[in-house]
């Protein structure tokens, strides 16, 4: 499945926030190239070729290959954060909100597995300043999950001696879906999301 065809809940994700069209095409091509070959092995010529453009055209929209990775990473982390924030701010007790958070977060990493692999696993290729910006977003992501688990502990709904460590374990479990998910596999993104939500609720000893 190409990046342009990846879906969440059946809806197309065309990177609509990226304009103009040429910049979007280059970004989609970069995601596919980085996921397939890795950031360091990908050249600007590779990216431009996938987008059906000349290497010179790339520099009209992006000064460097790192600028492309930074934009991909920022948009991806902002989407992931929005998913978790919506769950954390949703209705219901901690168990219900954690179930929604995990199922939707996993569903995104499965349905958007090509994009998610780049977003989650090419962080070290960024320079110090851009990396710091993404790390700050990752801390906010962690805070959403940690907050739900803390609420559950405070309410006596969860049995979690180490909230910080458990939050890290939950996020690691969810994110790793992007490594192995296969659209031709036996489970859909929705099914994987439901499975992982059940596993995480068991992990925290949830009592609904």
Short mmCIF file of C-alpha atoms in Angstrom, two decimals:
data_model
loop_
_atom_site.label_atom_id
_atom_site.label_comp_id
_atom_site.label_asym_id
_atom_site.label_seq_id
_atom_site.Cartn_x
_atom_site.Cartn_y
_atom_site.Cartn_z
CA UNK A 1 0.00 0.00 0.00
CA UNK A 2 1.43 3.40 -0.93
CA UNK A 3 1.35 6.38 1.40
CA UNK A 4 -1.29 8.04 -0.77
CA UNK A 5 -3.56 5.02 -0.33
CA UNK A 6 -3.24 4.64 3.42
CA UNK A 7 -6.47 5.20 5.30
CA UNK A 8 -7.79 5.74 8.78
CA UNK A 9 -11.35 4.57 9.28
CA UNK A 10 -11.74 4.31 5.51
CA UNK A 11 -10.92 7.98 4.93
CA UNK A 12 -8.14 9.07 2.61
CA UNK A 13 -5.22 10.89 4.19
CA UNK A 14 -3.81 13.04 1.36
CA UNK A 15 -1.64 15.33 3.54
CA UNK A 16 -4.12 18.06 2.74
CA UNK A 17 -2.38 20.49 5.07
CA UNK A 18 0.64 20.48 2.75
CA UNK A 19 0.39 22.97 -0.11
CA UNK A 20 0.89 23.54 -2.99
CA UNK A 21 0.30 20.24 -4.79
CA UNK A 22 3.96 19.90 -5.82
CA UNK A 23 5.09 20.19 -2.19
CA UNK A 24 2.55 17.52 -1.20
CA UNK A 25 3.71 15.17 -3.96
CA UNK A 26 7.32 15.56 -2.84
CA UNK A 27 6.40 14.91 0.79
CA UNK A 28 4.46 11.74 -0.10
CA UNK A 29 7.38 10.57 -2.24
CA UNK A 30 9.77 11.25 0.64
CA UNK A 31 7.67 9.23 3.07
CA UNK A 32 7.67 6.25 0.72
CA UNK A 33 11.41 6.53 0.04
CA UNK A 34 12.37 6.95 3.70
CA UNK A 35 10.18 4.00 4.72
CA UNK A 36 11.60 1.77 1.98
CA UNK A 37 15.28 2.73 2.02
CA UNK A 38 15.81 4.67 5.25
CA UNK A 39 16.53 8.38 5.54
CA UNK A 40 20.29 8.20 5.09
CA UNK A 41 20.16 5.92 2.03
CA UNK A 42 17.60 8.14 0.28
CA UNK A 43 18.78 10.96 -1.98
CA UNK A 44 16.92 14.06 -3.08
CA UNK A 45 17.11 12.63 -6.60
CA UNK A 46 15.26 9.52 -5.37
CA UNK A 47 12.51 11.67 -3.87
CA UNK A 48 12.13 13.91 -6.91
CA UNK A 49 12.05 10.91 -9.23
CA UNK A 50 9.25 9.25 -7.25
CA UNK A 51 7.29 12.51 -7.44
CA UNK A 52 7.85 12.74 -11.21
CA UNK A 53 9.83 15.93 -10.79
CA UNK A 54 13.38 17.13 -11.35
CA UNK A 55 15.83 17.39 -8.41
CA UNK A 56 15.92 21.14 -8.95
CA UNK A 57 12.16 21.34 -8.46
CA UNK A 58 12.51 19.82 -4.99
CA UNK A 59 14.59 22.74 -3.75
CA UNK A 60 11.86 25.20 -4.68
CA UNK A 61 9.74 23.72 -1.87
CA UNK A 62 12.26 22.22 0.55
CA UNK A 63 15.74 23.58 1.19
CA UNK A 64 17.11 20.22 2.36
CA UNK A 65 16.22 16.57 2.73
CA UNK A 66 16.13 17.14 6.49
CA UNK A 67 13.47 19.83 6.07
CA UNK A 68 11.28 17.22 4.41
CA UNK A 69 11.82 14.76 7.25
CA UNK A 70 11.14 17.47 9.81
CA UNK A 71 7.83 18.39 8.21
CA UNK A 72 6.77 14.75 7.91
CA UNK A 73 7.72 14.12 11.53
CA UNK A 74 6.02 17.24 12.86
CA UNK A 75 2.75 16.61 11.05
CA UNK A 76 2.76 12.95 12.04
CA UNK A 77 3.41 13.66 15.70
CA UNK A 78 0.75 16.38 15.74
CA UNK A 79 -1.78 13.89 14.32
CA UNK A 80 -0.78 11.26 16.90
CA UNK A 81 -1.04 13.81 19.70
CA UNK A 82 -4.48 14.92 18.52
CA UNK A 83 -5.70 11.31 18.59
CA UNK A 84 -4.56 10.78 22.17
CA UNK A 85 -5.69 14.19 23.37
CA UNK A 86 -9.20 13.57 22.05
CA UNK A 87 -9.31 10.28 23.93
CA UNK A 88 -7.88 11.76 27.13
CA UNK A 89 -10.43 14.60 27.05
CA UNK A 90 -13.32 12.31 26.16
CA UNK A 91 -16.18 11.11 28.28
CA UNK A 92 -16.14 8.14 30.61
CA UNK A 93 -13.84 6.83 33.28
CA UNK A 94 -10.16 6.08 32.95
CA UNK A 95 -10.73 2.56 31.61
CA UNK A 96 -13.04 3.78 28.85
CA UNK A 97 -10.70 6.61 27.89
CA UNK A 98 -7.63 4.35 27.89
CA UNK A 99 -9.47 1.86 25.70
CA UNK A 100 -10.31 4.59 23.19
CA UNK A 101 -6.79 6.02 23.34
CA UNK A 102 -5.07 2.72 22.66
CA UNK A 103 -7.48 1.46 20.02
CA UNK A 104 -7.37 4.72 18.04
CA UNK A 105 -3.60 5.17 18.44
CA UNK A 106 -2.93 1.61 17.28
CA UNK A 107 -5.41 1.95 14.44
CA UNK A 108 -3.50 5.00 13.18
CA UNK A 109 -0.16 3.19 13.35
CA UNK A 110 -1.60 0.24 11.44
CA UNK A 111 -3.59 2.14 8.82
CA UNK A 112 -0.78 4.68 8.36
CA UNK A 113 2.03 2.17 8.86
CA UNK A 114 4.31 3.55 6.12
CA UNK A 115 4.05 7.08 7.43
CA UNK A 116 4.24 5.96 11.04
CA UNK A 117 7.50 4.07 10.48
CA UNK A 118 9.13 7.26 9.26
CA UNK A 119 7.55 9.43 11.95
CA UNK A 120 8.50 7.12 14.81
CA UNK A 121 11.84 5.65 13.74
CA UNK A 122 13.78 8.34 11.87
CA UNK A 123 13.98 10.80 14.77
CA UNK A 124 17.75 10.51 15.15
CA UNK A 125 18.29 11.76 11.60
CA UNK A 126 17.06 15.23 12.58
CA UNK A 127 19.40 18.01 13.64
CA UNK A 128 19.53 19.20 17.26
CA UNK A 129 16.98 22.01 16.95
CA UNK A 130 14.38 20.14 14.93
CA UNK A 131 14.89 17.01 17.00
CA UNK A 132 14.22 19.02 20.18
CA UNK A 133 10.92 20.23 18.70
CA UNK A 134 9.81 16.66 17.95
CA UNK A 135 10.98 15.38 21.34
CA UNK A 136 8.76 18.05 22.95
CA UNK A 137 5.78 16.71 20.98
CA UNK A 138 6.65 13.17 22.04
CA UNK A 139 6.62 14.29 25.68
CA UNK A 140 3.12 15.65 25.16
CA UNK A 141 2.08 12.32 23.64
CA UNK A 142 3.43 10.51 26.70
CA UNK A 143 1.67 12.97 29.00
CA UNK A 144 -1.74 12.11 27.53
CA UNK A 145 -1.36 8.40 28.24
CA UNK A 146 0.29 8.97 31.60
CA UNK A 147 -2.54 11.29 32.62
CA UNK A 148 -5.22 8.70 31.86
CA UNK A 149 -3.32 6.03 33.80
CA UNK A 150 -2.82 8.39 36.74
CA UNK A 151 -6.55 9.10 36.76
CA UNK A 152 -7.25 5.39 36.87
CA UNK A 153 -4.84 4.83 39.74
CA UNK A 154 -6.32 7.74 41.69
CA UNK A 155 -9.84 6.37 41.16
CA UNK A 156 -8.81 2.86 42.19
CA UNK A 157 -9.63 1.61 38.69
CA UNK A 158 -6.07 0.62 37.75
CA UNK A 159 -3.43 -1.30 39.68
CA UNK A 160 -0.22 0.32 38.44
CA UNK A 161 2.78 0.67 40.78
CA UNK A 162 4.90 2.49 38.16
CA UNK A 163 2.83 4.95 36.12
CA UNK A 164 5.73 6.40 34.12
CA UNK A 165 7.14 2.99 33.21
CA UNK A 166 3.73 1.63 32.31
CA UNK A 167 2.97 4.65 30.10
CA UNK A 168 6.23 4.05 28.24
CA UNK A 169 5.39 0.36 27.82
CA UNK A 170 1.91 1.15 26.48
CA UNK A 171 3.25 3.64 23.94
CA UNK A 172 6.03 1.29 22.84
CA UNK A 173 3.50 -1.49 22.31
CA UNK A 174 1.26 0.73 20.21
CA UNK A 175 4.00 2.34 18.14
CA UNK A 176 5.65 -0.96 17.22
CA UNK A 177 2.56 -1.91 15.22
CA UNK A 178 3.95 0.27 12.43
CA UNK A 179 6.93 -2.08 12.10
CA UNK A 180 5.03 -5.27 11.42
CA UNK A 181 1.53 -4.40 10.21
CA UNK A 182 0.74 -5.85 6.79
CA UNK A 183 -2.40 -4.97 4.86
CA UNK A 184 -2.45 -8.55 3.55
CA UNK A 185 -2.28 -9.97 7.07
CA UNK A 186 -5.10 -11.62 9.00
CA UNK A 187 -6.24 -8.54 10.96
CA UNK A 188 -7.55 -5.12 9.95
CA UNK A 189 -6.38 -1.92 11.69
CA UNK A 190 -9.65 -1.88 13.66
CA UNK A 191 -9.12 -5.46 14.81
CA UNK A 192 -5.54 -4.79 15.88
CA UNK A 193 -6.68 -1.69 17.74
CA UNK A 194 -9.34 -3.65 19.63
CA UNK A 195 -6.86 -6.42 20.47
CA UNK A 196 -4.26 -4.01 21.82
CA UNK A 197 -6.83 -2.04 23.81
CA UNK A 198 -7.86 -5.27 25.55
CA UNK A 199 -4.21 -6.19 26.21
CA UNK A 200 -3.44 -2.77 27.71
CA UNK A 201 -6.51 -2.84 29.96
CA UNK A 202 -5.31 -6.19 31.26
CA UNK A 203 -1.82 -4.74 31.70
CA UNK A 204 -3.09 -2.00 34.02
CA UNK A 205 -5.43 -4.33 35.89
CA UNK A 206 -8.46 -2.36 34.83
CA UNK A 207 -11.68 -2.74 36.75
CA UNK A 208 -14.55 -1.18 34.81
#
